[in-house]
Amino acid sequence: MKLPEAATCAAIDEDEAALATPFVKCLVRLIRAEESYCLWEGKSDAALLAGFIVTRNRRRAIPGMGYPDPHALWRLDMFYSAVGLAIAERFRPVTPIVEAKPVRPLGAGLSVPGVGSFCPDIHRFGFETFRQLAEAGTKLVDDATADTEVSPDVALA
């Protein structure tokens, strides 16, 4: 079944708008900074974020038992790290944040016993569209900084 041209253009415009949001740009910067072998250098932002898109059918196909997939844990880590970074950028946009992590291959040491017990859907972490990704991250950042907009000196204390 071929989609009408107007629907295809609307979806592309929606994706481009989502990829242009400050939160998604922050997430992309963080992902690019984490990759030290220049393997992702020529990839577009959409290609880098493709793993965050987990459609309903793909979500159903992911087994919910056993240890979480290392890629799912990586997506979860990147998403919430980008939320924290975006919050920090709102308060001090010129101050870089550096986190020292030991270098290890993806998947090494990421299996955490009992993770499934407190977060059963961690295996399926992702979003239906880039728009939902952008909205979820932006909402978390906005909610976290809402109180400080009323009283800015609280954030700097």
mmCIF file with all atom_site columns, C-alpha atoms in Angstrom:
data_model
loop_
_atom_site.group_PDB
_atom_site.id
_atom_site.type_symbol
_atom_site.label_atom_id
_atom_site.label_alt_id
_atom_site.label_comp_id
_atom_site.label_asym_id
_atom_site.label_entity_id
_atom_site.label_seq_id
_atom_site.pdbx_PDB_ins_code
_atom_site.Cartn_x
_atom_site.Cartn_y
_atom_site.Cartn_z
_atom_site.occupancy
_atom_site.B_iso_or_equiv
_atom_site.pdbx_formal_charge
_atom_site.auth_seq_id
_atom_site.auth_comp_id
_atom_site.auth_asym_id
_atom_site.auth_atom_id
_atom_site.pdbx_PDB_model_num
ATOM 1   C CA . MET A 1 1   ? 0.000  0.000   0.000  1.00 0.00 ? 1   MET A CA 1
ATOM 2   C CA . LYS A 1 2   ? 1.461  3.322   -1.026 1.00 0.00 ? 2   LYS A CA 1
ATOM 3   C CA . LEU A 1 3   ? 0.964  6.308   1.249  1.00 0.00 ? 3   LEU A CA 1
ATOM 4   C CA . PRO A 1 4   ? -0.455 9.471   -0.278 1.00 0.00 ? 4   PRO A CA 1
ATOM 5   C CA . GLU A 1 5   ? 2.221  12.037  -0.987 1.00 0.00 ? 5   GLU A CA 1
ATOM 6   C CA . ALA A 1 6   ? 0.713  14.561  1.464  1.00 0.00 ? 6   ALA A CA 1
ATOM 7   C CA . ALA A 1 7   ? 0.851  12.032  4.326  1.00 0.00 ? 7   ALA A CA 1
ATOM 8   C CA . THR A 1 8   ? 4.458  11.152  3.520  1.00 0.00 ? 8   THR A CA 1
ATOM 9   C CA . CYS A 1 9   ? 5.470  14.822  3.406  1.00 0.00 ? 9   CYS A CA 1
ATOM 10  C CA . ALA A 1 10  ? 3.686  15.508  6.712  1.00 0.00 ? 10  ALA A CA 1
ATOM 11  C CA . ALA A 1 11  ? 5.523  12.624  8.401  1.00 0.00 ? 11  ALA A CA 1
ATOM 12  C CA . ILE A 1 12  ? 8.865  13.843  7.046  1.00 0.00 ? 12  ILE A CA 1
ATOM 13  C CA . ASP A 1 13  ? 8.151  17.405  8.202  1.00 0.00 ? 13  ASP A CA 1
ATOM 14  C CA . GLU A 1 14  ? 7.150  16.115  11.641 1.00 0.00 ? 14  GLU A CA 1
ATOM 15  C CA . ASP A 1 15  ? 10.385 14.114  11.901 1.00 0.00 ? 15  ASP A CA 1
ATOM 16  C CA . GLU A 1 16  ? 12.485 17.108  10.818 1.00 0.00 ? 16  GLU A CA 1
ATOM 17  C CA . ALA A 1 17  ? 10.740 19.331  13.372 1.00 0.00 ? 17  ALA A CA 1
ATOM 18  C CA . ALA A 1 18  ? 11.339 16.756  16.112 1.00 0.00 ? 18  ALA A CA 1
ATOM 19  C CA . LEU A 1 19  ? 15.009 16.391  15.169 1.00 0.00 ? 19  LEU A CA 1
ATOM 20  C CA . ALA A 1 20  ? 15.405 20.170  15.413 1.00 0.00 ? 20  ALA A CA 1
ATOM 21  C CA . THR A 1 21  ? 14.196 20.414  19.026 1.00 0.00 ? 21  THR A CA 1
ATOM 22  C CA . PRO A 1 22  ? 16.794 21.411  21.646 1.00 0.00 ? 22  PRO A CA 1
ATOM 23  C CA . PHE A 1 23  ? 16.380 18.147  23.569 1.00 0.00 ? 23  PHE A CA 1
ATOM 24  C CA . VAL A 1 24  ? 16.948 15.930  20.522 1.00 0.00 ? 24  VAL A CA 1
ATOM 25  C CA . LYS A 1 25  ? 19.939 18.034  19.457 1.00 0.00 ? 25  LYS A CA 1
ATOM 26  C CA . CYS A 1 26  ? 21.343 17.542  22.972 1.00 0.00 ? 26  CYS A CA 1
ATOM 27  C CA . LEU A 1 27  ? 20.760 13.772  22.720 1.00 0.00 ? 27  LEU A CA 1
ATOM 28  C CA . VAL A 1 28  ? 22.516 13.636  19.352 1.00 0.00 ? 28  VAL A CA 1
ATOM 29  C CA . ARG A 1 29  ? 25.500 15.617  20.695 1.00 0.00 ? 29  ARG A CA 1
ATOM 30  C CA . LEU A 1 30  ? 25.762 13.224  23.618 1.00 0.00 ? 30  LEU A CA 1
ATOM 31  C CA . ILE A 1 31  ? 25.628 10.153  21.375 1.00 0.00 ? 31  ILE A CA 1
ATOM 32  C CA . ARG A 1 32  ? 28.255 11.576  19.027 1.00 0.00 ? 32  ARG A CA 1
ATOM 33  C CA . ALA A 1 33  ? 30.485 12.448  22.007 1.00 0.00 ? 33  ALA A CA 1
ATOM 34  C CA . GLU A 1 34  ? 30.243 8.890   23.373 1.00 0.00 ? 34  GLU A CA 1
ATOM 35  C CA . GLU A 1 35  ? 31.484 7.330   20.124 1.00 0.00 ? 35  GLU A CA 1
ATOM 36  C CA . SER A 1 36  ? 35.265 7.647   19.993 1.00 0.00 ? 36  SER A CA 1
ATOM 37  C CA . TYR A 1 37  ? 36.088 5.588   16.894 1.00 0.00 ? 37  TYR A CA 1
ATOM 38  C CA . CYS A 1 38  ? 34.495 7.942   14.318 1.00 0.00 ? 38  CYS A CA 1
ATOM 39  C CA . LEU A 1 39  ? 32.281 5.140   13.016 1.00 0.00 ? 39  LEU A CA 1
ATOM 40  C CA . TRP A 1 40  ? 29.178 7.348   13.184 1.00 0.00 ? 40  TRP A CA 1
ATOM 41  C CA . GLU A 1 41  ? 30.828 10.437  11.696 1.00 0.00 ? 41  GLU A CA 1
ATOM 42  C CA . GLY A 1 42  ? 28.949 10.350  8.384  1.00 0.00 ? 42  GLY A CA 1
ATOM 43  C CA . LYS A 1 43  ? 25.614 9.196   9.812  1.00 0.00 ? 43  LYS A CA 1
ATOM 44  C CA . SER A 1 44  ? 22.656 11.536  9.903  1.00 0.00 ? 44  SER A CA 1
ATOM 45  C CA . ASP A 1 45  ? 20.975 12.437  13.189 1.00 0.00 ? 45  ASP A CA 1
ATOM 46  C CA . ALA A 1 46  ? 17.948 10.339  12.200 1.00 0.00 ? 46  ALA A CA 1
ATOM 47  C CA . ALA A 1 47  ? 20.197 7.319   11.597 1.00 0.00 ? 47  ALA A CA 1
ATOM 48  C CA . LEU A 1 48  ? 21.847 7.761   15.007 1.00 0.00 ? 48  LEU A CA 1
ATOM 49  C CA . LEU A 1 49  ? 18.461 7.929   16.712 1.00 0.00 ? 49  LEU A CA 1
ATOM 50  C CA . ALA A 1 50  ? 16.874 5.069   14.763 1.00 0.00 ? 50  ALA A CA 1
ATOM 51  C CA . GLY A 1 51  ? 17.415 2.669   17.674 1.00 0.00 ? 51  GLY A CA 1
ATOM 52  C CA . PHE A 1 52  ? 15.186 4.841   19.864 1.00 0.00 ? 52  PHE A CA 1
ATOM 53  C CA . ILE A 1 53  ? 12.247 4.180   17.538 1.00 0.00 ? 53  ILE A CA 1
ATOM 54  C CA . VAL A 1 54  ? 10.513 1.028   18.708 1.00 0.00 ? 54  VAL A CA 1
ATOM 55  C CA . THR A 1 55  ? 7.243  0.536   16.873 1.00 0.00 ? 55  THR A CA 1
ATOM 56  C CA . ARG A 1 56  ? 4.324  -1.304  18.400 1.00 0.00 ? 56  ARG A CA 1
ATOM 57  C CA . ASN A 1 57  ? 5.030  -4.424  16.299 1.00 0.00 ? 57  ASN A CA 1
ATOM 58  C CA . ARG A 1 58  ? 8.727  -4.384  17.161 1.00 0.00 ? 58  ARG A CA 1
ATOM 59  C CA . ARG A 1 59  ? 7.882  -3.892  20.846 1.00 0.00 ? 59  ARG A CA 1
ATOM 60  C CA . ARG A 1 60  ? 5.642  -6.985  20.773 1.00 0.00 ? 60  ARG A CA 1
ATOM 61  C CA . ALA A 1 61  ? 8.446  -9.039  19.242 1.00 0.00 ? 61  ALA A CA 1
ATOM 62  C CA . ILE A 1 62  ? 10.917 -8.200  22.038 1.00 0.00 ? 62  ILE A CA 1
ATOM 63  C CA . PRO A 1 63  ? 10.885 -10.875 24.761 1.00 0.00 ? 63  PRO A CA 1
ATOM 64  C CA . GLY A 1 64  ? 10.286 -9.526  28.238 1.00 0.00 ? 64  GLY A CA 1
ATOM 65  C CA . MET A 1 65  ? 12.147 -12.232 30.099 1.00 0.00 ? 65  MET A CA 1
ATOM 66  C CA . GLY A 1 66  ? 15.811 -12.498 31.009 1.00 0.00 ? 66  GLY A CA 1
ATOM 67  C CA . TYR A 1 67  ? 18.405 -9.780  31.238 1.00 0.00 ? 67  TYR A CA 1
ATOM 68  C CA . PRO A 1 68  ? 17.722 -6.542  29.364 1.00 0.00 ? 68  PRO A CA 1
ATOM 69  C CA . ASP A 1 69  ? 19.377 -6.149  25.990 1.00 0.00 ? 69  ASP A CA 1
ATOM 70  C CA . PRO A 1 70  ? 22.585 -4.062  26.310 1.00 0.00 ? 70  PRO A CA 1
ATOM 71  C CA . HIS A 1 71  ? 21.329 -1.801  23.508 1.00 0.00 ? 71  HIS A CA 1
ATOM 72  C CA . ALA A 1 72  ? 18.117 -1.100  25.459 1.00 0.00 ? 72  ALA A CA 1
ATOM 73  C CA . LEU A 1 73  ? 20.168 -0.193  28.530 1.00 0.00 ? 73  LEU A CA 1
ATOM 74  C CA . TRP A 1 74  ? 22.372 2.039   26.395 1.00 0.00 ? 74  TRP A CA 1
ATOM 75  C CA . ARG A 1 75  ? 19.303 3.835   24.947 1.00 0.00 ? 75  ARG A CA 1
ATOM 76  C CA . LEU A 1 76  ? 17.913 4.309   28.447 1.00 0.00 ? 76  LEU A CA 1
ATOM 77  C CA . ASP A 1 77  ? 21.252 5.665   29.697 1.00 0.00 ? 77  ASP A CA 1
ATOM 78  C CA . MET A 1 78  ? 21.637 8.047   26.740 1.00 0.00 ? 78  MET A CA 1
ATOM 79  C CA . PHE A 1 79  ? 18.056 9.329   27.009 1.00 0.00 ? 79  PHE A CA 1
ATOM 80  C CA . TYR A 1 80  ? 18.215 10.160  30.709 1.00 0.00 ? 80  TYR A CA 1
ATOM 81  C CA . SER A 1 81  ? 21.779 11.479  30.459 1.00 0.00 ? 81  SER A CA 1
ATOM 82  C CA . ALA A 1 82  ? 20.546 13.857  27.741 1.00 0.00 ? 82  ALA A CA 1
ATOM 83  C CA . VAL A 1 83  ? 17.691 14.937  30.031 1.00 0.00 ? 83  VAL A CA 1
ATOM 84  C CA . GLY A 1 84  ? 20.213 15.754  32.764 1.00 0.00 ? 84  GLY A CA 1
ATOM 85  C CA . LEU A 1 85  ? 22.491 17.543  30.326 1.00 0.00 ? 85  LEU A CA 1
ATOM 86  C CA . ALA A 1 86  ? 19.616 19.603  28.905 1.00 0.00 ? 86  ALA A CA 1
ATOM 87  C CA . ILE A 1 87  ? 18.562 20.604  32.432 1.00 0.00 ? 87  ILE A CA 1
ATOM 88  C CA . ALA A 1 88  ? 22.134 21.653  33.238 1.00 0.00 ? 88  ALA A CA 1
ATOM 89  C CA . GLU A 1 89  ? 22.371 23.635  29.992 1.00 0.00 ? 89  GLU A CA 1
ATOM 90  C CA . ARG A 1 90  ? 19.308 25.660  30.961 1.00 0.00 ? 90  ARG A CA 1
ATOM 91  C CA . PHE A 1 91  ? 21.033 26.836  34.123 1.00 0.00 ? 91  PHE A CA 1
ATOM 92  C CA . ARG A 1 92  ? 24.600 27.259  32.934 1.00 0.00 ? 92  ARG A CA 1
ATOM 93  C CA . PRO A 1 93  ? 24.728 27.052  29.150 1.00 0.00 ? 93  PRO A CA 1
ATOM 94  C CA . VAL A 1 94  ? 28.462 27.681  28.913 1.00 0.00 ? 94  VAL A CA 1
ATOM 95  C CA . THR A 1 95  ? 29.647 25.221  31.568 1.00 0.00 ? 95  THR A CA 1
ATOM 96  C CA . PRO A 1 96  ? 30.589 21.842  30.116 1.00 0.00 ? 96  PRO A CA 1
ATOM 97  C CA . ILE A 1 97  ? 29.662 18.710  32.017 1.00 0.00 ? 97  ILE A CA 1
ATOM 98  C CA . VAL A 1 98  ? 32.128 15.852  31.924 1.00 0.00 ? 98  VAL A CA 1
ATOM 99  C CA . GLU A 1 99  ? 31.464 12.391  33.259 1.00 0.00 ? 99  GLU A CA 1
ATOM 100 C CA . ALA A 1 100 ? 34.333 9.963   33.553 1.00 0.00 ? 100 ALA A CA 1
ATOM 101 C CA . LYS A 1 101 ? 33.269 6.413   32.761 1.00 0.00 ? 101 LYS A CA 1
ATOM 102 C CA . PRO A 1 102 ? 35.481 3.379   32.368 1.00 0.00 ? 102 PRO A CA 1
ATOM 103 C CA . VAL A 1 103 ? 35.794 2.336   28.735 1.00 0.00 ? 103 VAL A CA 1
ATOM 104 C CA . ARG A 1 104 ? 34.344 -1.105  28.114 1.00 0.00 ? 104 ARG A CA 1
ATOM 105 C CA . PRO A 1 105 ? 32.849 -2.896  25.168 1.00 0.00 ? 105 PRO A CA 1
ATOM 106 C CA . LEU A 1 106 ? 29.086 -2.528  24.748 1.00 0.00 ? 106 LEU A CA 1
ATOM 107 C CA . GLY A 1 107 ? 27.375 -5.156  26.826 1.00 0.00 ? 107 GLY A CA 1
ATOM 108 C CA . ALA A 1 108 ? 30.298 -5.918  29.133 1.00 0.00 ? 108 ALA A CA 1
ATOM 109 C CA . GLY A 1 109 ? 29.135 -5.744  32.703 1.00 0.00 ? 109 GLY A CA 1
ATOM 110 C CA . LEU A 1 110 ? 25.733 -4.287  31.855 1.00 0.00 ? 110 LEU A CA 1
ATOM 111 C CA . SER A 1 111 ? 23.696 -7.277  32.997 1.00 0.00 ? 111 SER A CA 1
ATOM 112 C CA . VAL A 1 112 ? 22.256 -6.281  36.338 1.00 0.00 ? 112 VAL A CA 1
ATOM 113 C CA . PRO A 1 113 ? 20.482 -8.999  38.337 1.00 0.00 ? 113 PRO A CA 1
ATOM 114 C CA . GLY A 1 114 ? 16.982 -8.002  39.391 1.00 0.00 ? 114 GLY A CA 1
ATOM 115 C CA . VAL A 1 115 ? 16.604 -5.108  36.937 1.00 0.00 ? 115 VAL A CA 1
ATOM 116 C CA . GLY A 1 116 ? 13.462 -6.661  35.484 1.00 0.00 ? 116 GLY A CA 1
ATOM 117 C CA . SER A 1 117 ? 11.847 -6.743  38.904 1.00 0.00 ? 117 SER A CA 1
ATOM 118 C CA . PHE A 1 118 ? 11.591 -2.962  39.315 1.00 0.00 ? 118 PHE A CA 1
ATOM 119 C CA . CYS A 1 119 ? 11.350 -1.962  35.659 1.00 0.00 ? 119 CYS A CA 1
ATOM 120 C CA . PRO A 1 120 ? 9.666  -4.753  33.694 1.00 0.00 ? 120 PRO A CA 1
ATOM 121 C CA . ASP A 1 121 ? 9.448  -2.830  30.397 1.00 0.00 ? 121 ASP A CA 1
ATOM 122 C CA . ILE A 1 122 ? 13.117 -1.864  30.260 1.00 0.00 ? 122 ILE A CA 1
ATOM 123 C CA . HIS A 1 123 ? 13.539 -4.373  27.416 1.00 0.00 ? 123 HIS A CA 1
ATOM 124 C CA . ARG A 1 124 ? 11.150 -2.346  25.283 1.00 0.00 ? 124 ARG A CA 1
ATOM 125 C CA . PHE A 1 125 ? 12.445 1.171   25.983 1.00 0.00 ? 125 PHE A CA 1
ATOM 126 C CA . GLY A 1 126 ? 11.874 3.380   22.957 1.00 0.00 ? 126 GLY A CA 1
ATOM 127 C CA . PHE A 1 127 ? 9.355  5.602   21.219 1.00 0.00 ? 127 PHE A CA 1
ATOM 128 C CA . GLU A 1 128 ? 6.950  5.181   18.295 1.00 0.00 ? 128 GLU A CA 1
ATOM 129 C CA . THR A 1 129 ? 8.207  8.291   16.465 1.00 0.00 ? 129 THR A CA 1
ATOM 130 C CA . PHE A 1 130 ? 10.881 10.969  16.643 1.00 0.00 ? 130 PHE A CA 1
ATOM 131 C CA . ARG A 1 131 ? 8.119  13.360  17.711 1.00 0.00 ? 131 ARG A CA 1
ATOM 132 C CA . GLN A 1 132 ? 7.293  11.216  20.759 1.00 0.00 ? 132 GLN A CA 1
ATOM 133 C CA . LEU A 1 133 ? 11.000 11.014  21.603 1.00 0.00 ? 133 LEU A CA 1
ATOM 134 C CA . ALA A 1 134 ? 11.301 14.803  21.432 1.00 0.00 ? 134 ALA A CA 1
ATOM 135 C CA . GLU A 1 135 ? 8.109  15.384  23.429 1.00 0.00 ? 135 GLU A CA 1
ATOM 136 C CA . ALA A 1 136 ? 9.058  12.944  26.197 1.00 0.00 ? 136 ALA A CA 1
ATOM 137 C CA . GLY A 1 137 ? 12.526 14.425  26.677 1.00 0.00 ? 137 GLY A CA 1
ATOM 138 C CA . THR A 1 138 ? 11.336 18.009  26.440 1.00 0.00 ? 138 THR A CA 1
ATOM 139 C CA . LYS A 1 139 ? 8.563  17.354  28.981 1.00 0.00 ? 139 LYS A CA 1
ATOM 140 C CA . LEU A 1 140 ? 11.029 15.894  31.491 1.00 0.00 ? 140 LEU A CA 1
ATOM 141 C CA . VAL A 1 141 ? 13.357 18.873  31.078 1.00 0.00 ? 141 VAL A CA 1
ATOM 142 C CA . ASP A 1 142 ? 10.489 21.388  31.293 1.00 0.00 ? 142 ASP A CA 1
ATOM 143 C CA . ASP A 1 143 ? 9.021  19.710  34.385 1.00 0.00 ? 143 ASP A CA 1
ATOM 144 C CA . ALA A 1 144 ? 12.406 19.642  36.114 1.00 0.00 ? 144 ALA A CA 1
ATOM 145 C CA . THR A 1 145 ? 13.075 23.317  35.445 1.00 0.00 ? 145 THR A CA 1
ATOM 146 C CA . ALA A 1 146 ? 9.547  24.684  35.946 1.00 0.00 ? 146 ALA A CA 1
ATOM 147 C CA . ASP A 1 147 ? 10.034 25.605  39.621 1.00 0.00 ? 147 ASP A CA 1
ATOM 148 C CA . THR A 1 148 ? 13.263 27.430  38.960 1.00 0.00 ? 148 THR A CA 1
ATOM 149 C CA . GLU A 1 149 ? 11.663 29.671  36.340 1.00 0.00 ? 149 GLU A CA 1
ATOM 150 C CA . VAL A 1 150 ? 9.456  31.122  39.059 1.00 0.00 ? 150 VAL A CA 1
ATOM 151 C CA . SER A 1 151 ? 12.463 31.778  41.301 1.00 0.00 ? 151 SER A CA 1
ATOM 152 C CA . PRO A 1 152 ? 15.782 31.691  39.350 1.00 0.00 ? 152 PRO A CA 1
ATOM 153 C CA . ASP A 1 153 ? 17.951 32.218  42.476 1.00 0.00 ? 153 ASP A CA 1
ATOM 154 C CA . VAL A 1 154 ? 16.881 28.762  43.726 1.00 0.00 ? 154 VAL A CA 1
ATOM 155 C CA . ALA A 1 155 ? 18.636 27.100  40.763 1.00 0.00 ? 155 ALA A CA 1
ATOM 156 C CA . LEU A 1 156 ? 21.883 28.942  41.420 1.00 0.00 ? 156 LEU A CA 1
ATOM 157 C CA . ALA A 1 157 ? 21.938 28.321  45.175 1.00 0.00 ? 157 ALA A CA 1
#
